[in-house]
mmCIF file of C-alpha atoms and ligand atoms in Angstrom:
data_model
loop_
_atom_site.group_PDB
_atom_site.id
_atom_site.type_symbol
_atom_site.label_atom_id
_atom_site.label_comp_id
_atom_site.label_asym_id
_atom_site.label_seq_id
_atom_site.Cartn_x
_atom_site.Cartn_y
_atom_site.Cartn_z
ATOM 1 C CA MET J 1 87.868 113.143 122.158
ATOM 2 C CA LEU J 2 89.694 110.039 120.954
ATOM 3 C CA PRO J 3 92.633 110.521 118.549
ATOM 4 C CA VAL J 4 92.400 109.622 114.857
ATOM 5 C CA ILE J 5 95.187 108.122 112.706
ATOM 6 C CA ALA J 6 95.338 109.123 109.047
ATOM 7 C CA ALA J 7 95.453 105.787 107.221
ATOM 8 C CA ASP J 8 94.445 103.769 104.169
ATOM 9 C CA PRO J 9 91.720 102.887 103.337
ATOM 10 C CA ALA J 10 90.202 105.331 105.876
ATOM 11 C CA PRO J 11 91.115 107.264 109.021
ATOM 12 C CA LEU J 12 90.941 105.184 112.214
ATOM 13 C CA THR J 13 89.787 106.386 115.636
ATOM 14 C CA PHE J 14 91.607 104.591 118.467
ATOM 15 C CA ASP J 15 91.678 104.589 122.251
ATOM 16 C CA PRO J 16 95.288 104.746 123.546
ATOM 17 C CA ALA J 17 94.217 102.768 126.624
ATOM 18 C CA THR J 18 93.337 99.773 124.451
ATOM 19 C CA THR J 19 96.072 100.177 121.821
ATOM 20 C CA ALA J 20 99.468 98.465 121.712
ATOM 21 C CA LEU J 21 102.551 99.149 119.621
ATOM 22 C CA VAL J 22 103.892 95.814 118.337
ATOM 23 C CA ILE J 23 107.451 95.860 116.975
ATOM 24 C CA ILE J 24 108.254 92.710 115.039
ATOM 25 C CA ASP J 25 111.702 91.061 115.055
ATOM 26 C CA MET J 26 113.996 94.131 114.860
ATOM 27 C CA GLN J 27 116.871 91.787 115.693
ATOM 28 C CA ARG J 28 120.528 91.831 114.764
ATOM 29 C CA ASP J 29 119.945 88.423 113.092
ATOM 30 C CA PHE J 30 117.825 90.153 110.439
ATOM 31 C CA LEU J 31 119.431 93.614 110.235
ATOM 32 C CA GLU J 32 123.164 92.989 110.554
ATOM 33 C CA PRO J 33 125.692 91.082 108.442
ATOM 34 C CA GLY J 34 126.451 87.558 109.643
ATOM 35 C CA GLY J 35 122.934 86.780 110.888
ATOM 36 C CA PHE J 36 119.982 84.687 109.733
ATOM 37 C CA GLY J 37 118.850 87.179 107.055
ATOM 38 C CA GLU J 38 122.236 87.220 105.363
ATOM 39 C CA THR J 39 122.566 83.412 105.447
ATOM 40 C CA LEU J 40 119.404 83.315 103.326
ATOM 41 C CA GLY J 41 121.146 85.381 100.651
ATOM 42 C CA ASN J 42 119.684 88.787 101.472
ATOM 43 C CA ASP J 43 121.136 92.307 101.461
ATOM 44 C CA VAL J 44 120.448 93.124 105.108
ATOM 45 C CA THR J 45 121.179 96.854 104.714
ATOM 46 C CA LEU J 46 117.732 97.204 103.080
ATOM 47 C CA LEU J 47 116.074 96.755 106.476
ATOM 48 C CA GLN J 48 117.842 99.745 108.074
ATOM 49 C CA THR J 49 115.245 102.131 106.599
ATOM 50 C CA ALA J 50 112.709 100.982 109.197
ATOM 51 C CA VAL J 51 114.826 101.927 112.238
ATOM 52 C CA PRO J 52 114.351 105.759 112.364
ATOM 53 C CA PRO J 53 110.559 105.627 111.766
ATOM 54 C CA ILE J 54 110.161 102.954 114.458
ATOM 55 C CA ARG J 55 112.304 105.004 116.858
ATOM 56 C CA ALA J 56 109.994 107.982 116.324
ATOM 57 C CA VAL J 57 106.806 105.975 116.902
ATOM 58 C CA LEU J 58 108.343 104.160 119.881
ATOM 59 C CA ALA J 59 109.178 107.486 121.554
ATOM 60 C CA ALA J 60 105.658 108.821 120.924
ATOM 61 C CA ALA J 61 104.070 105.579 122.138
ATOM 62 C CA ARG J 62 106.165 105.620 125.328
ATOM 63 C CA SER J 63 105.109 109.233 125.994
ATOM 64 C CA ALA J 64 101.454 108.366 125.371
ATOM 65 C CA GLY J 65 101.648 105.395 127.759
ATOM 66 C CA LEU J 66 100.802 102.691 125.213
ATOM 67 C CA LEU J 67 101.472 99.035 125.905
ATOM 68 C CA ILE J 68 104.655 98.248 123.966
ATOM 69 C CA VAL J 69 105.405 94.747 122.723
ATOM 70 C CA HIS J 70 108.680 93.657 121.098
ATOM 71 C CA THR J 71 108.907 90.276 119.397
ATOM 72 C CA ARG J 72 111.958 88.160 118.592
ATOM 73 C CA GLU J 73 112.041 85.197 116.223
ATOM 74 C CA GLY J 74 114.317 82.431 117.444
ATOM 75 C CA HIS J 75 114.695 78.961 118.843
ATOM 76 C CA LYS J 76 115.765 77.144 121.974
ATOM 77 C CA PRO J 77 119.448 76.103 121.997
ATOM 78 C CA ASP J 78 118.451 72.420 121.625
ATOM 79 C CA LEU J 79 116.259 73.314 118.595
ATOM 80 C CA SER J 80 113.369 71.324 120.094
ATOM 81 C CA ASP J 81 110.947 74.076 119.009
ATOM 82 C CA ALA J 82 112.244 74.249 115.426
ATOM 83 C CA PRO J 83 110.376 71.991 113.016
ATOM 84 C CA PRO J 84 112.542 70.046 110.533
ATOM 85 C CA ALA J 85 110.630 71.716 107.708
ATOM 86 C CA LYS J 86 112.074 75.057 108.855
ATOM 87 C CA LEU J 87 115.551 73.758 109.674
ATOM 88 C CA GLU J 88 116.017 71.944 106.359
ATOM 89 C CA ARG J 89 114.517 74.533 104.017
ATOM 90 C CA GLY J 90 116.546 76.089 101.201
ATOM 91 C CA THR J 91 120.289 76.308 100.714
ATOM 92 C CA PRO J 92 121.451 78.901 103.250
ATOM 93 C CA THR J 93 125.161 79.564 103.817
ATOM 94 C CA ALA J 94 124.589 78.530 107.460
ATOM 95 C CA ARG J 95 121.562 76.792 108.954
ATOM 96 C CA ILE J 96 119.600 77.762 112.077
ATOM 97 C CA GLY J 97 121.720 76.764 115.078
ATOM 98 C CA ALA J 98 125.044 76.897 113.206
ATOM 99 C CA PRO J 99 127.812 79.143 114.589
ATOM 100 C CA GLY J 100 128.172 82.604 113.072
ATOM 101 C CA PRO J 101 129.912 85.896 113.851
ATOM 102 C CA MET J 102 127.006 86.891 116.147
ATOM 103 C CA GLY J 103 126.749 83.474 117.822
ATOM 104 C CA ARG J 104 124.515 80.582 116.787
ATOM 105 C CA ILE J 105 122.106 81.602 114.024
ATOM 106 C CA LEU J 106 118.589 82.500 115.291
ATOM 107 C CA ILE J 107 119.109 80.992 118.750
ATOM 108 C CA ARG J 108 117.712 82.643 121.894
ATOM 109 C CA GLY J 109 120.353 84.221 124.110
ATOM 110 C CA GLU J 110 122.939 84.603 121.349
ATOM 111 C CA PRO J 111 124.142 88.136 120.412
ATOM 112 C CA GLY J 112 122.454 87.940 116.996
ATOM 113 C CA HIS J 113 119.083 87.229 118.579
ATOM 114 C CA ALA J 114 119.058 90.590 120.379
ATOM 115 C CA ILE J 115 116.987 93.568 119.300
ATOM 116 C CA VAL J 116 119.122 96.302 117.692
ATOM 117 C CA PRO J 117 120.358 98.769 120.335
ATOM 118 C CA GLU J 118 118.453 101.752 118.858
ATOM 119 C CA LEU J 119 115.151 99.988 119.624
ATOM 120 C CA ALA J 120 116.086 98.069 122.770
ATOM 121 C CA PRO J 121 113.179 97.345 125.116
ATOM 122 C CA ILE J 122 113.058 99.211 128.421
ATOM 123 C CA ARG J 123 111.619 98.139 131.772
ATOM 124 C CA GLY J 124 107.876 97.507 131.650
ATOM 125 C CA GLU J 125 107.780 96.600 127.968
ATOM 126 C CA VAL J 126 106.729 93.126 126.881
ATOM 127 C CA VAL J 127 109.173 90.905 124.970
ATOM 128 C CA ILE J 128 107.651 87.922 123.170
ATOM 129 C CA ASP J 129 109.923 85.120 121.939
ATOM 130 C CA LYS J 130 108.344 83.324 119.024
ATOM 131 C CA PRO J 131 109.445 80.223 117.122
ATOM 132 C CA GLY J 132 107.330 80.988 114.049
ATOM 133 C CA LYS J 133 106.645 83.868 111.722
ATOM 134 C CA GLY J 134 103.396 84.945 113.404
ATOM 135 C CA ALA J 135 103.621 86.484 116.888
ATOM 136 C CA PHE J 136 100.539 84.601 118.172
ATOM 137 C CA TYR J 137 101.664 81.065 117.254
ATOM 138 C CA ALA J 138 103.114 79.216 120.278
ATOM 139 C CA THR J 139 103.414 82.390 122.399
ATOM 140 C CA ASP J 140 101.409 84.069 125.161
ATOM 141 C CA LEU J 141 100.851 87.260 123.145
ATOM 142 C CA GLY J 142 97.083 86.656 123.005
ATOM 143 C CA ALA J 143 96.905 86.317 126.790
ATOM 144 C CA VAL J 144 99.011 89.463 127.315
ATOM 145 C CA LEU J 145 96.758 91.517 125.014
ATOM 146 C CA SER J 146 93.538 90.112 126.534
ATOM 147 C CA ALA J 147 94.709 90.956 130.054
ATOM 148 C CA ARG J 148 95.144 94.579 128.987
ATOM 149 C CA ARG J 149 91.852 94.673 127.009
ATOM 150 C CA ILE J 150 93.814 95.626 123.880
ATOM 151 C CA ALA J 151 91.703 96.101 120.729
ATOM 152 C CA THR J 152 94.014 97.939 118.300
ATOM 153 C CA LEU J 153 97.562 97.039 117.265
ATOM 154 C CA LEU J 154 100.020 99.442 115.642
ATOM 155 C CA VAL J 155 102.377 97.032 113.881
ATOM 156 C CA CYS J 156 105.859 97.614 112.436
ATOM 157 C CA GLY J 157 109.125 95.729 111.987
ATOM 158 C CA VAL J 158 110.583 93.178 109.615
ATOM 159 C CA THR J 159 109.992 91.753 107.197
ATOM 160 C CA THR J 160 106.844 93.245 105.732
ATOM 161 C CA GLU J 161 105.660 90.198 103.816
ATOM 162 C CA VAL J 162 106.862 87.528 106.244
ATOM 163 C CA CYS J 163 106.596 88.145 110.005
ATOM 164 C CA VAL J 164 104.694 91.452 109.875
ATOM 165 C CA HIS J 165 102.133 90.059 107.432
ATOM 166 C CA THR J 166 101.730 86.742 109.255
ATOM 167 C CA THR J 167 101.220 88.557 112.562
ATOM 168 C CA ILE J 168 98.680 90.988 111.101
ATOM 169 C CA ARG J 169 96.763 88.105 109.511
ATOM 170 C CA GLU J 170 96.749 86.193 112.806
ATOM 171 C CA ALA J 171 95.652 89.315 114.703
ATOM 172 C CA ASN J 172 92.943 90.226 112.197
ATOM 173 C CA ASP J 173 91.365 86.781 112.555
ATOM 174 C CA ARG J 174 91.457 87.228 116.349
ATOM 175 C CA GLY J 175 89.445 90.445 116.083
ATOM 176 C CA TYR J 176 92.159 93.079 116.496
ATOM 177 C CA ARG J 177 92.192 96.260 114.439
ATOM 178 C CA CYS J 178 95.669 96.292 112.898
ATOM 179 C CA VAL J 179 97.445 99.355 111.568
ATOM 180 C CA ALA J 180 100.678 98.683 109.676
ATOM 181 C CA ILE J 181 103.165 101.537 109.982
ATOM 182 C CA GLY J 182 104.300 101.552 106.350
ATOM 183 C CA ASP J 183 107.729 103.204 106.652
ATOM 184 C CA GLY J 184 108.297 101.328 109.922
ATOM 185 C CA CYS J 185 108.253 98.057 107.980
ATOM 186 C CA ALA J 186 110.891 96.850 105.522
ATOM 187 C CA SER J 187 111.713 93.885 103.338
ATOM 188 C CA TYR J 188 114.754 92.404 101.598
ATOM 189 C CA ARG J 189 112.556 92.649 98.480
ATOM 190 C CA PRO J 190 111.255 96.232 98.020
ATOM 191 C CA GLU J 191 108.501 95.062 95.662
ATOM 192 C CA PHE J 192 107.231 92.641 98.328
ATOM 193 C CA HIS J 193 107.196 95.531 100.835
ATOM 194 C CA ARG J 194 105.121 97.686 98.514
ATOM 195 C CA VAL J 195 102.681 94.949 97.535
ATOM 196 C CA GLY J 196 102.552 93.566 101.084
ATOM 197 C CA LEU J 197 101.323 96.905 102.391
ATOM 198 C CA ALA J 198 98.876 97.273 99.499
ATOM 199 C CA MET J 199 97.421 93.827 100.292
ATOM 200 C CA ILE J 200 96.589 94.882 103.864
ATOM 201 C CA ALA J 201 94.573 97.960 102.907
ATOM 202 C CA ALA J 202 92.973 96.576 99.721
ATOM 203 C CA GLN J 203 89.304 95.604 99.478
ATOM 204 C CA GLY J 204 88.286 98.192 102.072
ATOM 205 C CA GLY J 205 91.007 97.068 104.519
ATOM 206 C CA ILE J 206 90.806 93.283 104.198
ATOM 207 C CA PHE J 207 93.510 92.775 106.856
ATOM 208 C CA GLY J 208 93.597 96.264 108.382
ATOM 209 C CA TRP J 209 94.908 99.754 107.793
ATOM 210 C CA VAL J 210 98.197 101.170 106.486
ATOM 211 C CA SER J 211 99.565 104.371 107.982
ATOM 212 C CA SER J 212 102.947 106.102 108.357
ATOM 213 C CA SER J 213 105.255 106.939 111.233
ATOM 214 C CA ALA J 214 104.504 110.663 110.825
ATOM 215 C CA ALA J 215 100.740 110.074 111.007
ATOM 216 C CA GLU J 216 101.125 107.842 114.060
ATOM 217 C CA VAL J 217 103.401 110.296 115.862
ATOM 218 C CA GLU J 218 100.887 113.066 115.184
ATOM 219 C CA ALA J 219 97.963 110.953 116.419
ATOM 220 C CA LEU J 220 99.869 109.820 119.520
ATOM 221 C CA GLY J 221 100.904 113.400 120.286
ATOM 222 C CA GLY J 222 97.236 114.285 120.462
ATOM 223 C CA ALA J 223 96.687 111.308 122.758
ATOM 224 C CA ARG J 224 98.938 112.580 125.555
HETATM 225 N N1 LIG D 1 113.231 85.845 105.769
HETATM 226 C C1 LIG D 1 112.383 86.830 106.052
HETATM 227 O O1 LIG D 1 112.037 87.665 105.214
HETATM 228 N N2 LIG D 1 111.870 86.937 107.315
HETATM 229 C C2 LIG D 1 111.996 86.037 108.336
HETATM 230 O O2 LIG D 1 112.546 84.951 108.211
HETATM 231 N N3 LIG D 1 111.494 86.429 109.556
HETATM 232 C C3 LIG D 1 110.865 87.647 109.804
HETATM 233 O O3 LIG D 1 110.269 88.251 108.912
HETATM 234 N N4 LIG D 1 110.996 88.169 111.008
#
């Protein structure tokens, strides 16, 4: 029998063979002082809450043999993939590409671009580098998921209303069933986190489902 995840607006039956765990942008640039998130004026400590729940789901997903995808937001060192509209926006303390304590802000290969050590990818896991907020835009994520016949995405990471939401919206329009892991997502703005999750499950699940790390670990345990 296929496992079932307790979720809003309704429980979801899923096949582990066609399900992927997608961890969005758990990078030092967003979670640690001196990175992109802090240059935008945010309290980056707020994002730490997502790390233990993601660790728990990641361990369960590895045991259950799920496809695991990590994404990283960032740009090429020459910034050729960074549109001026993104580079020029706002009044950050340091712009994308400027030097910082963790290397150049939001640039691939720099220390700040790395995924936090607690959630580091291991051999066999997919790492998608993305220049935008959504994980499908200008990446080969769609091709990777198609090759594995993936139909359901368990999605977590940061931030809830920016890269997690954009990715879930992109995935929903591409026909994937998306389950946001509520406590495995976080935002610099707690009210945006709360409302962002509510928006996914509203109207009978207009963008997908919202679950929790505990519910996912339980469902994945049954999938082994
Ligand atoms: N600023 C903010 O909330 N998020 C981002 O810029 N990127 C991601 O969400 N990863």
